[in-house]
Coordinates of C-alpha atoms and ligand atoms in Angstrom, one line a residue:
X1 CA 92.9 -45.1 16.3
X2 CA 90.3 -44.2 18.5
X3 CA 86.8 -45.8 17.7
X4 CA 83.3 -43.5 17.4
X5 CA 81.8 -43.8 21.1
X6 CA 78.2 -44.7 20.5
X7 CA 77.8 -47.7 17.8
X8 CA 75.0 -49.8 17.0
X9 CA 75.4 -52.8 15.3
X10 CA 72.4 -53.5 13.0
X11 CA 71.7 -57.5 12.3
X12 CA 70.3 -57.6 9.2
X13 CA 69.7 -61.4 8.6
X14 CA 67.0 -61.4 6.4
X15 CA 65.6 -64.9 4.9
X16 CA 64.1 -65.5 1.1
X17 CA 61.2 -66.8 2.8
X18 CA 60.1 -62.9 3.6
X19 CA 58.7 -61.1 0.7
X20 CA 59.3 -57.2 0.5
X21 CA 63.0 -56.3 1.4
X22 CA 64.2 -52.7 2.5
X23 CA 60.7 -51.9 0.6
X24 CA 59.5 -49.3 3.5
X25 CA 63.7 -48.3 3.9
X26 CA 63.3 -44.1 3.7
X27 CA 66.9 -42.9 4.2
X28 CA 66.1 -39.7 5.4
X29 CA 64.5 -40.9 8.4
X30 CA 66.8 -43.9 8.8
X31 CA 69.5 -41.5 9.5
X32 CA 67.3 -39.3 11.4
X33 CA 65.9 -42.0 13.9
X34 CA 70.0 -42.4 14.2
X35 CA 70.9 -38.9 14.8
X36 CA 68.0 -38.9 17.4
X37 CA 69.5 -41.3 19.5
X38 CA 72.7 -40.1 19.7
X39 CA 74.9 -42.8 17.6
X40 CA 77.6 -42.1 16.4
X41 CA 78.6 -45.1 14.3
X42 CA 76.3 -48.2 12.7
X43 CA 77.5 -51.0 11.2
X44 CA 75.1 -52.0 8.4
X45 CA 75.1 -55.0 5.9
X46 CA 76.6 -56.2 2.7
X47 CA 76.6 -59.8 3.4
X48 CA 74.4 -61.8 6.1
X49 CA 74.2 -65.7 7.9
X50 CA 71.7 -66.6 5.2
X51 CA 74.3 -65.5 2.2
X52 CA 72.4 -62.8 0.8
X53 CA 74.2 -59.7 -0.2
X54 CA 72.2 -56.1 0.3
X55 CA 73.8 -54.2 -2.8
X56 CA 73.2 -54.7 -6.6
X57 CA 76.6 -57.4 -7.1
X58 CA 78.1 -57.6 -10.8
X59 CA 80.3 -60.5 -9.8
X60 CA 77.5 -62.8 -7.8
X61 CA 74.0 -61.6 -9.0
X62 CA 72.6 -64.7 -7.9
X63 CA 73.3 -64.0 -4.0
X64 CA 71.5 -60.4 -4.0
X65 CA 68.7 -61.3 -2.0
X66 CA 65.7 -62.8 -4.2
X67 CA 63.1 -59.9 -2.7
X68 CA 65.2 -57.0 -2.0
X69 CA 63.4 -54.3 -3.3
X70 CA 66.0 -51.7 -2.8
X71 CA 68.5 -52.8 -4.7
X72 CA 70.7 -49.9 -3.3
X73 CA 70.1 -51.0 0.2
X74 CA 73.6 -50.9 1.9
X75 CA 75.2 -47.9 -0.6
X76 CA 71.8 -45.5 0.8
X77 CA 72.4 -46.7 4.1
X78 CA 76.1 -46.1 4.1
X79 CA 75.2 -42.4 2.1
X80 CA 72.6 -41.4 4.7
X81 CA 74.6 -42.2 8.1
X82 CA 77.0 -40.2 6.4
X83 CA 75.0 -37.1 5.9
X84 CA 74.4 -36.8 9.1
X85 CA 77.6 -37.3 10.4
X86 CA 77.4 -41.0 11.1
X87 CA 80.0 -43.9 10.6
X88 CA 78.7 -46.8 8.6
X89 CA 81.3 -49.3 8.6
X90 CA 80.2 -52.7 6.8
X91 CA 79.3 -56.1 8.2
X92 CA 80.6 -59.4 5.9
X93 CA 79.8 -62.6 7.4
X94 CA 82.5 -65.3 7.2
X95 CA 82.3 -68.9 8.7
X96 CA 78.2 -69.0 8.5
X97 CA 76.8 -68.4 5.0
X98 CA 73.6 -70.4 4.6
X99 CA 73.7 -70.1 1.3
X100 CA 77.0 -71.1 0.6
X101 CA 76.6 -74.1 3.1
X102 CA 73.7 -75.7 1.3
X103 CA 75.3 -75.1 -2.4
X104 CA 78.7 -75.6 -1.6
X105 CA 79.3 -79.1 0.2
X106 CA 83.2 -78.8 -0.5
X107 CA 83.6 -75.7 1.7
X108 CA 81.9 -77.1 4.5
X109 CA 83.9 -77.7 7.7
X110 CA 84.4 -81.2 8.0
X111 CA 84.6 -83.1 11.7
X112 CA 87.0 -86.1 11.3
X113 CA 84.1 -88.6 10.7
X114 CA 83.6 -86.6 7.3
X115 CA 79.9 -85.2 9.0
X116 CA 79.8 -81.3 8.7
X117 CA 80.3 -79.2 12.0
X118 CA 76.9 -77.5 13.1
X119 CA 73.2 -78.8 13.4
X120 CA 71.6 -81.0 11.0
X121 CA 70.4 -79.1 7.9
X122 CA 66.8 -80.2 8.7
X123 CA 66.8 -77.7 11.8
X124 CA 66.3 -74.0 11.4
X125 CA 69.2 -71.9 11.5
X126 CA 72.7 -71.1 9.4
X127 CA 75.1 -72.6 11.8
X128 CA 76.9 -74.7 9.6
X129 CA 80.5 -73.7 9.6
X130 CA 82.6 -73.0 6.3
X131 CA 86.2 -73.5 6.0
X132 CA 88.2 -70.3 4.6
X133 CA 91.0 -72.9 3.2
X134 CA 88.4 -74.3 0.6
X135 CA 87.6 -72.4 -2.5
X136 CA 84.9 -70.9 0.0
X137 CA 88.0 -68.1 0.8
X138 CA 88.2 -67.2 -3.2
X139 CA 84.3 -66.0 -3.3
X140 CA 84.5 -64.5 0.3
X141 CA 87.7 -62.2 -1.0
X142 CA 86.1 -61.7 -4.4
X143 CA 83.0 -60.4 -2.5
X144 CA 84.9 -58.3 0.3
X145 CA 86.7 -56.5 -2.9
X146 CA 83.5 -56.1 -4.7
X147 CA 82.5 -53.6 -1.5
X148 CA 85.7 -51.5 -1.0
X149 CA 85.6 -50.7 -4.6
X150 CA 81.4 -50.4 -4.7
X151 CA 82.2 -47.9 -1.5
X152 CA 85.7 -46.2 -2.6
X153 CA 86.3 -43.4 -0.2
X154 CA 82.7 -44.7 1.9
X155 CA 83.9 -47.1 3.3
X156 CA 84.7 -46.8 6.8
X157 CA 85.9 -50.4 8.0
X158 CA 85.0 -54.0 7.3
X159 CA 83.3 -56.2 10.3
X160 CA 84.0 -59.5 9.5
X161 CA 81.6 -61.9 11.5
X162 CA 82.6 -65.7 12.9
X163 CA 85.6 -66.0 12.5
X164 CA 86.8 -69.0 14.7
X165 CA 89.4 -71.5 15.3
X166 CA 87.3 -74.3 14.3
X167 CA 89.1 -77.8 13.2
X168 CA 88.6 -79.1 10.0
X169 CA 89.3 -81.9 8.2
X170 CA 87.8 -81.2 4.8
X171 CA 89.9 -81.9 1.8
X172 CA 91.8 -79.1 1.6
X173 CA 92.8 -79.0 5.6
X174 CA 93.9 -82.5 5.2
X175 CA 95.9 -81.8 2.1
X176 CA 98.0 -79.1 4.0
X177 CA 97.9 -80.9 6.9
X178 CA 99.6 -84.1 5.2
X179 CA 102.2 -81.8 3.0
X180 CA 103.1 -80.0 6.5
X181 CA 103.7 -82.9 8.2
X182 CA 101.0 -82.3 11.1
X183 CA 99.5 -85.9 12.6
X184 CA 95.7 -85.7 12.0
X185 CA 94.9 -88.4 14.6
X186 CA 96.4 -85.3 16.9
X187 CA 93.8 -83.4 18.1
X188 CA 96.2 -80.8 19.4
X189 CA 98.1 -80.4 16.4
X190 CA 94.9 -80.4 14.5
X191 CA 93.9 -77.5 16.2
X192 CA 96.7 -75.4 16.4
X193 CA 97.1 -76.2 12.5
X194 CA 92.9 -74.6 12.9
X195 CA 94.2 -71.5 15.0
X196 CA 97.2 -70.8 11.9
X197 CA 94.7 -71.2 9.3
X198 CA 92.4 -68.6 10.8
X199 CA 95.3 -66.5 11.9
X200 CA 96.6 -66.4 8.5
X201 CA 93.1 -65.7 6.7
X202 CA 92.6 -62.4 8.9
X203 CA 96.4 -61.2 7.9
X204 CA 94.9 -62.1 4.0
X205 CA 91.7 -60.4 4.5
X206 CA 93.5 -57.4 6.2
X207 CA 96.4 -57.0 3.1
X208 CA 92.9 -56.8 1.0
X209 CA 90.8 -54.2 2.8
X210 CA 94.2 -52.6 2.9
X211 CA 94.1 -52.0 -0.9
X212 CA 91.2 -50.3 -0.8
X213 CA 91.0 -48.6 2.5
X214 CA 94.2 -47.2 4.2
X215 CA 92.6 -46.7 7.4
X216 CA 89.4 -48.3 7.7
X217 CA 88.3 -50.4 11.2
X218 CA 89.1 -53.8 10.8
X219 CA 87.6 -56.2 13.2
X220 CA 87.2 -60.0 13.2
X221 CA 84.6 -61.2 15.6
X222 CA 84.9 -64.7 17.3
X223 CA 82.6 -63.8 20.2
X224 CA 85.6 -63.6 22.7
X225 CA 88.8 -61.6 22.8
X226 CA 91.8 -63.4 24.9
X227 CA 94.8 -64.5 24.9
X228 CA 93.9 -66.6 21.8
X229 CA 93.6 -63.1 19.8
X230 CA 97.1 -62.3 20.8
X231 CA 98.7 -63.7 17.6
X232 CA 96.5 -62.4 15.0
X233 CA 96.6 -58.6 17.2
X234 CA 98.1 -57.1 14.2
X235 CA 95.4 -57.7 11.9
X236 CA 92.9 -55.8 13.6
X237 CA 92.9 -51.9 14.4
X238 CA 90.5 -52.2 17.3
X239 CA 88.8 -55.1 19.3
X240 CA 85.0 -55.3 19.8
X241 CA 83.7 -57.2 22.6
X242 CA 80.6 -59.1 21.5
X243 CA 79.3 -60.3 25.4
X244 CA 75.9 -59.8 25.7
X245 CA 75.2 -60.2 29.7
X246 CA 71.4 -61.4 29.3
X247 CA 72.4 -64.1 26.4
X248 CA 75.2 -67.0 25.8
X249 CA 77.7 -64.6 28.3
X250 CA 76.5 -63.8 31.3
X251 CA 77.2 -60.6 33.3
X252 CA 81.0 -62.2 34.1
X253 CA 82.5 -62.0 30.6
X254 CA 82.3 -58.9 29.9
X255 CA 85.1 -57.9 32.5
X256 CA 87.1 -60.6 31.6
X257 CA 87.4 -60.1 27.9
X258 CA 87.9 -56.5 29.0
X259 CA 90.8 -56.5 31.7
X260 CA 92.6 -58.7 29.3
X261 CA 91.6 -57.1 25.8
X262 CA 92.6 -53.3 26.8
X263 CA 96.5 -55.1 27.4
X264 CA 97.0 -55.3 23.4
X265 CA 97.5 -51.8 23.2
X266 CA 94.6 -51.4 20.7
X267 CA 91.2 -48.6 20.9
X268 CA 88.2 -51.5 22.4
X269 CA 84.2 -51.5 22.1
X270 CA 81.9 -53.4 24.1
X271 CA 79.2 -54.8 22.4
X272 CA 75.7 -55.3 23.9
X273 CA 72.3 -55.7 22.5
X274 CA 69.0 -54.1 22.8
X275 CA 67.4 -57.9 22.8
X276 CA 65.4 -59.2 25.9
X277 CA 68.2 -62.3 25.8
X278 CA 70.4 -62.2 22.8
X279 CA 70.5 -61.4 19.4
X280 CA 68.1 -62.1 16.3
X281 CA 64.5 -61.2 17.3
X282 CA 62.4 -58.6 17.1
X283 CA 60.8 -56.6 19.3
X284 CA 62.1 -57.3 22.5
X285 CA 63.6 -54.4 24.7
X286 CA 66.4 -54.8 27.2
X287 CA 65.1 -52.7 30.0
X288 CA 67.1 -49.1 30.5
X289 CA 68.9 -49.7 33.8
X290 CA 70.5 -52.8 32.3
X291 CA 71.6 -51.2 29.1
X292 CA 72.4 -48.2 31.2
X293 CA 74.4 -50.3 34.0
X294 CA 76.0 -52.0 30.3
X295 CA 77.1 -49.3 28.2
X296 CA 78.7 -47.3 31.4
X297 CA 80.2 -50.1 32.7
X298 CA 81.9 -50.2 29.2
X299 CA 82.7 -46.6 28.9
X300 CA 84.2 -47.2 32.8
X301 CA 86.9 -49.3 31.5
X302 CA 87.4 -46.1 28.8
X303 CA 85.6 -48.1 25.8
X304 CA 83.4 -47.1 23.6
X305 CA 80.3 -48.8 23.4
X306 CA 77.8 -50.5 21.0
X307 CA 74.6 -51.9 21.0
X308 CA 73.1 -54.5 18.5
X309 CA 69.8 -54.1 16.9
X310 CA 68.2 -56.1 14.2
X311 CA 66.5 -53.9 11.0
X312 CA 63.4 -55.0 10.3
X313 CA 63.1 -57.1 6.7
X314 CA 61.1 -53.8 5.2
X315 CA 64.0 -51.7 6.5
X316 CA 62.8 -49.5 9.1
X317 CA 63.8 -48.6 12.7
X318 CA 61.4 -49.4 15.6
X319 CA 61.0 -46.3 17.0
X320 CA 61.0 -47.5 20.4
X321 CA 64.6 -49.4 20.3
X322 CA 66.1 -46.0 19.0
X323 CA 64.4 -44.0 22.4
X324 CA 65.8 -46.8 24.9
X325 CA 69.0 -46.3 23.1
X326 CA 68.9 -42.5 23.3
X327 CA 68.0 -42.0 26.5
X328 CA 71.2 -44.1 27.4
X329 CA 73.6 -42.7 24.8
X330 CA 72.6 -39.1 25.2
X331 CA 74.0 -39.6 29.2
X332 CA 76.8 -41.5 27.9
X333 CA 77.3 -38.5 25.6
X334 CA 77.7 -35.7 28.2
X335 CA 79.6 -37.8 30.1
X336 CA 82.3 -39.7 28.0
X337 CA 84.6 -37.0 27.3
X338 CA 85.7 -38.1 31.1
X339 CA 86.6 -41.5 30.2
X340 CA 87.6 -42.0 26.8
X341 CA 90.5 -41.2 25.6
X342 CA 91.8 -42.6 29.3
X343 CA 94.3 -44.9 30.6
X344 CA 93.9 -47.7 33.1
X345 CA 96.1 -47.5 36.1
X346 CA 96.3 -50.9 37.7
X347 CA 97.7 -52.6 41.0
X348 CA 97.6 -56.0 39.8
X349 CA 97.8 -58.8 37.1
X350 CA 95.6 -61.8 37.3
X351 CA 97.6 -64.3 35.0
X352 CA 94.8 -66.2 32.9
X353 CA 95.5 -70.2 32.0
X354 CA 93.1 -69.3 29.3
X355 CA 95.2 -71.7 25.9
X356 CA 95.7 -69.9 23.1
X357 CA 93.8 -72.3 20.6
X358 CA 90.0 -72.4 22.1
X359 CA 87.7 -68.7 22.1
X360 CA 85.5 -70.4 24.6
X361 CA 87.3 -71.7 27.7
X362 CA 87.3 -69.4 29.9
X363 CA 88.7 -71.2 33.1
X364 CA 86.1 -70.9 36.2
X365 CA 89.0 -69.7 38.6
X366 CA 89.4 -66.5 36.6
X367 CA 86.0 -65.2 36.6
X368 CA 85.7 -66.3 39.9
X369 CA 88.9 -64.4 40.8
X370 CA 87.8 -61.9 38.5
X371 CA 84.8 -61.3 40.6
X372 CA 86.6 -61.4 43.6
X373 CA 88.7 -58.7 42.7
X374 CA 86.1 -56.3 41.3
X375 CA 84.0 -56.4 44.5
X376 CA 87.3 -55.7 46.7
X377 CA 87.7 -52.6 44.2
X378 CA 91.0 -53.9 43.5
X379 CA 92.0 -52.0 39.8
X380 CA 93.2 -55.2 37.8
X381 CA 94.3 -56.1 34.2
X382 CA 93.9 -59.9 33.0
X383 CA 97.4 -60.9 31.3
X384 CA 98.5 -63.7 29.5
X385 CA 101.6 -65.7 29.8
X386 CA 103.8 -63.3 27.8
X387 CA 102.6 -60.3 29.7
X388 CA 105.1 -58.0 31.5
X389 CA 104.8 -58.6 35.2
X390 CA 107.4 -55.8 36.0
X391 CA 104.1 -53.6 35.3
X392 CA 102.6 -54.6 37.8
X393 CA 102.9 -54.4 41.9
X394 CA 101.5 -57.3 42.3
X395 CA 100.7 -60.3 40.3
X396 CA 97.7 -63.3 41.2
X397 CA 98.6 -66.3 40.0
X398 CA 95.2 -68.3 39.8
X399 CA 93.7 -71.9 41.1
X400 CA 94.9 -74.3 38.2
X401 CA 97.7 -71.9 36.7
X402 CA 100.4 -74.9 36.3
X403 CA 103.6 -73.0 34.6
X404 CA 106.5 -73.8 32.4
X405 CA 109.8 -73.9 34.5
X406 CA 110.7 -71.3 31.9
X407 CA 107.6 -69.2 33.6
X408 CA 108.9 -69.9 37.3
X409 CA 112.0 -68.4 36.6
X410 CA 110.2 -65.4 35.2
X411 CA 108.3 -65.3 38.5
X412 CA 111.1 -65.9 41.0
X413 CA 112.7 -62.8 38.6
X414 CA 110.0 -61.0 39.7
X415 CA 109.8 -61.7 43.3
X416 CA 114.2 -60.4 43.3
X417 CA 113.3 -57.0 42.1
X418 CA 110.6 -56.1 44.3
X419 CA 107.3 -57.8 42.9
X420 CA 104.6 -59.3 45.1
X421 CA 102.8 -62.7 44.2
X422 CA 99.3 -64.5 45.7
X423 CA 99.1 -67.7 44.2
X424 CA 96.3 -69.9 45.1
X425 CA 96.0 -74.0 45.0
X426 CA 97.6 -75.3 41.9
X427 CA 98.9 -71.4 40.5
X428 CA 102.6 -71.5 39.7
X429 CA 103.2 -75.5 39.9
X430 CA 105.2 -76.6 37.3
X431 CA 104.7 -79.8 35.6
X432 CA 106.7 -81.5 38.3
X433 CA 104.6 -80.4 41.0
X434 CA 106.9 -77.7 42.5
X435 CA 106.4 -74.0 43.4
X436 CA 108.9 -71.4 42.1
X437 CA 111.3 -71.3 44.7
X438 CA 110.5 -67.9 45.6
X439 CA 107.4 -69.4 47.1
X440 CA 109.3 -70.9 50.0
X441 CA 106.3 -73.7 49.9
X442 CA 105.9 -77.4 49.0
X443 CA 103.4 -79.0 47.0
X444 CA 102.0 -81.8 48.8
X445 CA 98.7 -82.5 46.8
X446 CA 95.4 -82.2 47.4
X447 CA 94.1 -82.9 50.7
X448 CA 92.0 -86.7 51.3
X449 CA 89.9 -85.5 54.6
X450 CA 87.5 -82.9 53.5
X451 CA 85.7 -80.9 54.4
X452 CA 88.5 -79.2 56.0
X453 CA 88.3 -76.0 58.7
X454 CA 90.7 -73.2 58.5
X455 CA 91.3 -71.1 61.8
X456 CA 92.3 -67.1 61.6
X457 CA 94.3 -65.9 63.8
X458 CA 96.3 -62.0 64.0
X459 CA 95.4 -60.0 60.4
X460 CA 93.7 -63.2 59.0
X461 CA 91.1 -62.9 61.5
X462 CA 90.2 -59.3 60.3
X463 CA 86.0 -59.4 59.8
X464 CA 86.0 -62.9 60.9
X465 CA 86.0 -64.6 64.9
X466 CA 89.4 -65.4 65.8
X467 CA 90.1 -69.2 66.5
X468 CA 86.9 -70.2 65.1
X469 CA 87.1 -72.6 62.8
X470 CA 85.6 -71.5 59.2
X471 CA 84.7 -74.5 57.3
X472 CA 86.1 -75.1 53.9
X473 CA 83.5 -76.9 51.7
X474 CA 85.4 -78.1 48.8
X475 CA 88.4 -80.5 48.6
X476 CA 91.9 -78.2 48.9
X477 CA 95.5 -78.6 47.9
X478 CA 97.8 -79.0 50.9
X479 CA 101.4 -77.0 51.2
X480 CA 104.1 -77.5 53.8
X481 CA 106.0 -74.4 54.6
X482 CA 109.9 -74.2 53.5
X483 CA 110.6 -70.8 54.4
X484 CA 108.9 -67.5 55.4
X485 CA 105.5 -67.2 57.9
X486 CA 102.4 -69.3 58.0
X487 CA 99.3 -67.0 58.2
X488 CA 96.3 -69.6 58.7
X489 CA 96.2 -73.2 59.8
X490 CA 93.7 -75.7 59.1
X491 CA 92.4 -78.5 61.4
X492 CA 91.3 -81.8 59.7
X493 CA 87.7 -83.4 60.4
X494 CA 86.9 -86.3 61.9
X495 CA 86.9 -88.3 58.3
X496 CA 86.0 -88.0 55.2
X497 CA 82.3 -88.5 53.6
X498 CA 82.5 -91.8 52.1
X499 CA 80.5 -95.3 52.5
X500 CA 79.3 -96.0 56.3
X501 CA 81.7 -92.8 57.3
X502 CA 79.1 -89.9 57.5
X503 CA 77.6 -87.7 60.4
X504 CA 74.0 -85.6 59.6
Ligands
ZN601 ZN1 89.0 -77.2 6.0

């Protein structure tokens, strides 16, 4: 499948406390304003973080929003993009549902303490997590049906939002839990039984949309693709890759999630937003070189591109977020048939330590590494432990990388038919403290006089003074050579830091 190039995603996450919904919503120029600027694709909204639902529901009148004026909201919406040649697949909101959070007590995710997972309800903001294994799963299905069959042959695709691995211990978690025989005082277990659940609600909600759309996008968004998405890669047909540089992200994510997100074979979107910082205001605007320097970094990886917006609560555009994104669009427009559909050609894995049951740790050593590589120009994927190394030329085994012995033997495998490995500090040890042996290197632990000094000599010295000795400001992890050629040497200082032992 490969995805429409130019998306916007359109937040529409509307509180009761606004009077007037969608009341100024004309369709015509809706889908005019997004002809104009050169999308391709919007993603517009049945269901948002505060509950309310933007379409005239048989099965839950109560959660159409109290003020929505145009009842018809998402159906005109979905009718107008499509006039004009526009995809409108359709946002649902999963693990934050205001509504459902302050009415529903028993679908709320539940820390072990019993206290629900998110800030206090006296705070502002719908970031109390629900748990899809409490009845809470029943209405979200219910719901999700009630738009395939509202939108038939419409519908383009289903964006399900926040959908984590998030630990529970509500009633019904702990009732599997027990009946599986998973130890809840194991915070481990606890969460792996987290990532199944989750893993096991997209395949559900997938089978579902399936009944009513054979080839509609699926997507479910957890603000990070990695190796953690691995598992669940079937229920998707495409990833998108919420990383918004000026917000929560930071410029380094997005090639992360990227290098290692384009390895699961599937079409990929990044996702930006016109916001100053990140998403949910109005009437900031992201100035153009950054969105530009965004959206072509994306379509330089060969992905398509979105960029999130948030509609207004009487329903119309601001004309001036639909000129910053055409002016970037129509460029990327003239230019993308270069790009996309493409194929990455790569010299070398960087092998992520990234676990499969957390979204959000992202080990420093890989976007440093990351980093690295990019500004050497060095063409690299990100791969996961089950990768293929035979791929790859040459294969970067990371600072804190420790391996199975099973994964040393893949690596020594590796080495015998031809592959190349750097490895850096602790990448490769096992759990025993030992190299591969193709390393020809002993561990020896980490060094006790620091700052050390290292001193190039022959091809190491290349842009640096020979013999002079470069120091090394952190604390480093010593090897003693077994076998093959040492490049660099370092020299020791005089002592270490500590108590009455200092100098300047
Ligand atoms: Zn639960």
């Amino acid at each position: 499948m490969q995805l429409a190039s130019r998306q916007v995603h359109l937040d529409f996450h509307t509180s009761e406390e606004i009077p007037g919904i969608a009341a100024d919503f004309d369709a015509q120029a809706f889908a005019q304003t997004v002809r104009d600027a050169a999308i391709n694709s919007m993603t517009v909204f049945a269901r948002c973080h505060h509950g309310w639902l933007y379409y005239p529901s048989e099965q839950f009148p109560e959660r159409v929003h109290p003020h929505l004026v145009n009842r018809n909201l998402l159906l005109e919406q979905v009718r107008a993009l499509h006039a004009v040649g526009v995809r409108a697949p359709v946002y649902i909101t999963v693990q934050w549902d205001y509504h459902s959070a302050t009415t529903r007590p028993e679908w709320l995710i539940r820390k072990p303490g019993g206290a629900h997972e998110g800030p206090p309800f006296t705070e502002p903001g719908f970031y109390q997590s629900l748990c899809v294994n409490t009845g809470y799963y029943d209405f979200l299905a219910a719901q999700t049906a009630e738009v395939c069959a509202m939108l038939g042959d419409e519908l383009d695709g289903i964006f399900f939002d926040i959908v984590g691995i998030r630990p529970c211990m509500c009633a019904s978690c702990r009732a599997e839990m027990k009946a599986r025989g998973i130890d809840m005082a194991n915070e481990a277990a606890v969460r792996a039984f987290a990532k199944a659940s989750i893993d096991r609600f997209k395949a559900r909600m997938t089978a579902l949309v399936r009944q009513y759309s054979p080839d509609g996008t699926i997507f479910y968004n957890a603000g990070h693709v990695g190796p953690c998405t691995r598992d669940s890669r079937d229920s998707y047909t495409h990833f998108e890759l919420e990383s918004l540089p000026s917000g929560s992200w930071g410029y380094l994510h997005f090639p992360v999630t990227a290098r290692y997100a384009r390895t699961l074979g599937l079409d990929c979107i990044g996702m930006t937003g016109k916001f100053h910082t990140e998403w949910g205001d109005f009437h900031s605007l992201k100035n153009q070189a950054a969105l530009e320097f965004e959206c072509f970094r994306m379509l330089s990886y060969g992905f398509a591109a979105s960029v999130g917006d948030q509609l207004e609560p009487g329903g119309t555009l601001n004309p001036a977020t639909y000129q910053l994104i055409g002016h970037v669009y129509r460029q990327m427009q003239e230019r993308e048939a270069w790009a996309r559909p493409s194929r990455a050609l790569v010299e070398a894995a960087l092998v992520t330590p990234e676990v499969l049951t957390h979204e959000h740790l992202v080990p420093e050593s890989i976007f440093g590494a990351a980093q690295l590589l990019e500004e050497l120009a060095i063409q690299f994927d990100i791969v996961d432990l089950e990768a293929d190394l035979d791929l790859y030329p040459l294969v970067i085994l990371p600072d804190d990388l420790v391996v199975t012995d099973a994964y040393q033997a893949k690596l020594d495998a590796y080495v015998q038919s031809g592959g190349h490995i750097i490895a850096c500090a602790r990448g490769g040890l096992n759990a025993a403290k030992c190299y591969p042996a193709s390393f020809g290197t002993a561990y020896q632990g980490q060094e006790t006089l620091w700052p050390s000094f290292v001193l190039p000599r022959g091809a190491m010295a290349n842009g640096l003074i020979a013999d002079n000795a470069y120091v090394i400001y952190l604390q480093g992890e010593l090897i003693a050579p077994t076998d093959g050629e040492v490049l660099l040497t370092r020299q020791e200082p005089y002592f270490a830091r500590a108590g009455s032992h200092f100098c300047s």
